[in-house]
Amino acid sequence: MYVLKSFICNALVRHCCNVNALETHLAVRFKATCPVEVSHLDHLVLTVKSVPDTINFYTSVLGMEVVTFKGNRKALGFGKQKFNLHQLGKEFEPKAKRPTSGSADLCLITKTPLTAVAAHLKVCGVEIEEGPVQRSGAVGPITSLYFRDPDHNLIEVSNYNQSAPDGSS
């Protein structure tokens, strides 16, 4: 019986994750019976080669704030979220199965016009790899610039296009 339940659950998850498929009665029923409702992202962990270099980059280039918490650990705060920083080889437990610096691909929403962002990146000596380009954000179309942080993580800074709901970051 467990194998059958697992098969059905996996099939439903695969169906629900297909963004091109129309929701069926079964998928709606599955969503309604799931007791978990995720509301937002609190933090994510960036594994970095140098915590000081990462702090310098994200505070000077993206205006994030340094947050110090338990055990003199460091994070970068912005909005209602934060990036916890783990020094490569000195990660905190529990940790990712294979902590790796430079493997993140992050999209950050700003209300600052991208022309101003691009000018600031130039002043900071940060090379724009691509953009401005049109992309799809979580709640609507966005315009994005792409560049790299000191660990070579891909950073996408975006504006929601005017048709998106206000405060939809």
C-alpha positions as a printed NumPy array, in Angstrom:
array([[  0.   ,   0.   ,   0.   ],
       [  2.885,   2.4  ,   0.811],
       [  4.378,   1.901,  -2.657],
       [  1.031,   2.744,  -4.29 ],
       [  0.578,   5.862,  -2.116],
       [  4.145,   6.948,  -2.878],
       [  3.597,   6.445,  -6.619],
       [  0.362,   8.457,  -6.571],
       [  1.922,  11.248,  -4.481],
       [  4.959,  11.461,  -6.79 ],
       [  2.714,  11.534,  -9.866],
       [  0.682,  14.35 ,  -8.331],
       [  3.789,  16.329,  -7.435],
       [  5.138,  15.92 , -10.985],
       [  1.788,  17.078, -12.349],
       [  1.522,  20.065,  -9.974],
       [  5.045,  21.187, -10.84 ],
       [  4.32 ,  21.243, -14.588],
       [  3.719,  24.965, -15.06 ],
       [  2.434,  24.433, -18.589],
       [ -0.295,  22.001, -17.547],
       [ -3.739,  23.177, -16.579],
       [ -4.705,  22.35 , -13.023],
       [ -6.976,  19.365, -12.947],
       [ -9.512,  18.443, -10.308],
       [ -7.003,  15.927,  -8.943],
       [ -4.232,  18.525,  -8.65 ],
       [ -6.526,  21.009,  -6.919],
       [ -7.633,  18.277,  -4.548],
       [ -3.994,  17.377,  -3.848],
       [ -3.15 ,  20.989,  -3.026],
       [ -6.144,  21.259,  -0.727],
       [ -5.143,  18.137,   1.197],
       [ -1.495,  19.102,   1.684],
       [ -1.112,  20.403,   5.266],
       [  1.967,  22.506,   4.426],
       [  1.677,  26.025,   3.045],
       [  4.975,  27.812,   2.458],
       [  4.502,  31.585,   2.684],
       [  7.959,  33.009,   1.915],
       [ 11.715,  32.538,   2.017],
       [ 13.357,  33.512,   5.319],
       [ 17.009,  32.936,   4.448],
       [ 19.311,  30.921,   2.284],
       [ 22.929,  29.963,   2.804],
       [ 25.742,  31.11 ,   0.551],
       [ 28.926,  29.088,   0.892],
       [ 31.756,  31.512,   0.161],
       [ 35.544,  31.478,  -0.119],
       [ 35.897,  34.701,   1.878],
       [ 33.244,  36.044,   4.243],
       [ 34.9  ,  39.518,   4.407],
       [ 35.082,  39.786,   0.583],
       [ 31.457,  38.694,   0.275],
       [ 30.341,  41.201,   2.91 ],
       [ 32.252,  43.988,   1.159],
       [ 30.696,  43.151,  -2.213],
       [ 27.083,  42.805,  -1.099],
       [ 27.155,  45.868,   1.164],
       [ 28.9  ,  48.201,  -1.286],
       [ 27.404,  46.919,  -4.548],
       [ 23.894,  45.935,  -3.44 ],
       [ 23.399,  47.935,  -0.245],
       [ 22.766,  44.922,   1.994],
       [ 23.29 ,  45.165,   5.742],
       [ 25.633,  42.988,   7.784],
       [ 23.82 ,  40.976,  10.432],
       [ 25.811,  39.283,  13.21 ],
       [ 24.1  ,  36.488,  15.084],
       [ 24.812,  33.462,  17.304],
       [ 28.505,  32.631,  17.563],
       [ 29.612,  35.731,  15.629],
       [ 28.096,  34.261,  12.456],
       [ 27.513,  36.694,   9.589],
       [ 24.572,  37.252,   7.294],
       [ 23.525,  39.84 ,   4.744],
       [ 20.107,  41.335,   5.394],
       [ 17.8  ,  42.889,   2.813],
       [ 14.04 ,  43.388,   2.897],
       [ 12.619,  40.68 ,   5.143],
       [ 15.223,  38.095,   4.1  ],
       [ 18.876,  37.324,   4.626],
       [ 21.755,  35.339,   3.19 ],
       [ 23.584,  33.411,   5.903],
       [ 27.272,  33.161,   5.023],
       [ 29.217,  29.935,   5.481],
       [ 32.978,  29.952,   5.001],
       [ 33.935,  27.141,   2.592],
       [ 35.363,  24.264,   4.644],
       [ 34.037,  25.723,   7.918],
       [ 30.294,  25.316,   7.363],
       [ 27.813,  25.103,  10.224],
       [ 25.756,  21.963,  10.828],
       [ 23.436,  20.979,   9.407],
       [ 24.661,  21.996,   5.985],
       [ 24.118,  21.247,   2.32 ],
       [ 25.239,  17.808,   1.173],
       [ 27.961,  19.342,  -1.042],
       [ 28.586,  22.963,  -0.018],
       [ 30.164,  24.724,  -2.976],
       [ 31.094,  28.338,  -3.518],
       [ 29.993,  29.863,  -6.795],
       [ 27.054,  27.549,  -7.469],
       [ 24.19 ,  29.961,  -6.712],
       [ 21.981,  31.688,  -9.27 ],
       [ 20.003,  34.397,  -7.478],
       [ 17.375,  36.865,  -8.66 ],
       [ 16.994,  39.978,  -6.51 ],
       [ 14.191,  42.499,  -7.002],
       [ 14.886,  46.219,  -6.664],
       [ 12.787,  49.317,  -7.082],
       [ 15.923,  51.211,  -8.153],
       [ 15.779,  51.813, -11.925],
       [ 18.142,  49.466, -13.752],
       [ 19.874,  52.412, -15.429],
       [ 20.933,  53.577, -11.957],
       [ 21.905,  50.013, -10.993],
       [ 24.034,  49.699, -14.153],
       [ 25.749,  53.03 , -13.464],
       [ 26.491,  51.968,  -9.869],
       [ 27.86 ,  48.602, -11.029],
       [ 30.209,  50.44 , -13.4  ],
       [ 31.454,  52.706, -10.578],
       [ 32.041,  49.589,  -8.445],
       [ 33.972,  47.893, -11.256],
       [ 31.397,  45.12 , -11.658],
       [ 31.001,  43.863, -15.223],
       [ 27.454,  43.319, -16.477],
       [ 27.333,  39.953, -18.257],
       [ 23.904,  40.437, -19.788],
       [ 21.096,  42.916, -19.805],
       [ 18.927,  44.643, -19.583],
       [ 16.821,  41.7  , -20.802],
       [ 13.206,  40.644, -20.368],
       [ 12.593,  37.636, -18.115],
       [  9.768,  35.98 , -16.185],
       [  9.628,  36.716, -12.461],
       [  7.65 ,  34.869,  -9.803],
       [  4.592,  37.119, -10.19 ],
       [  5.069,  38.723, -13.582],
       [  7.459,  39.989, -16.234],
       [ 10.758,  41.518, -15.119],
       [ 13.674,  43.345, -16.708],
       [ 17.051,  42.067, -15.505],
       [ 20.787,  42.716, -15.356],
       [ 23.213,  39.823, -14.745],
       [ 26.635,  39.945, -13.097],
       [ 28.859,  37.857, -10.791],
       [ 29.804,  38.16 ,  -7.136],
       [ 33.36 ,  37.405,  -5.852],
       [ 32.59 ,  33.65 ,  -5.771],
       [ 31.214,  33.779,  -9.338],
       [ 27.62 ,  33.234,  -8.237],
       [ 25.287,  34.557, -10.917],
       [ 23.403,  37.584,  -9.594],
       [ 20.32 ,  38.833, -11.413],
       [ 18.993,  42.229, -10.316],
       [ 15.543,  42.979, -11.657],
       [ 12.669,  45.416, -11.801],
       [  9.129,  44.15 , -12.109],
       [  7.564,  45.671, -15.18 ],
       [  4.778,  48.144, -14.429],
       [  2.042,  45.577, -15.046],
       [  3.141,  43.545, -11.999],
       [  1.427,  44.098,  -8.64 ],
       [  3.079,  46.684,  -6.366],
       [  5.338,  45.192,  -3.701],
       [  5.543,  41.882,  -5.516],
       [  9.126,  41.195,  -4.558]])
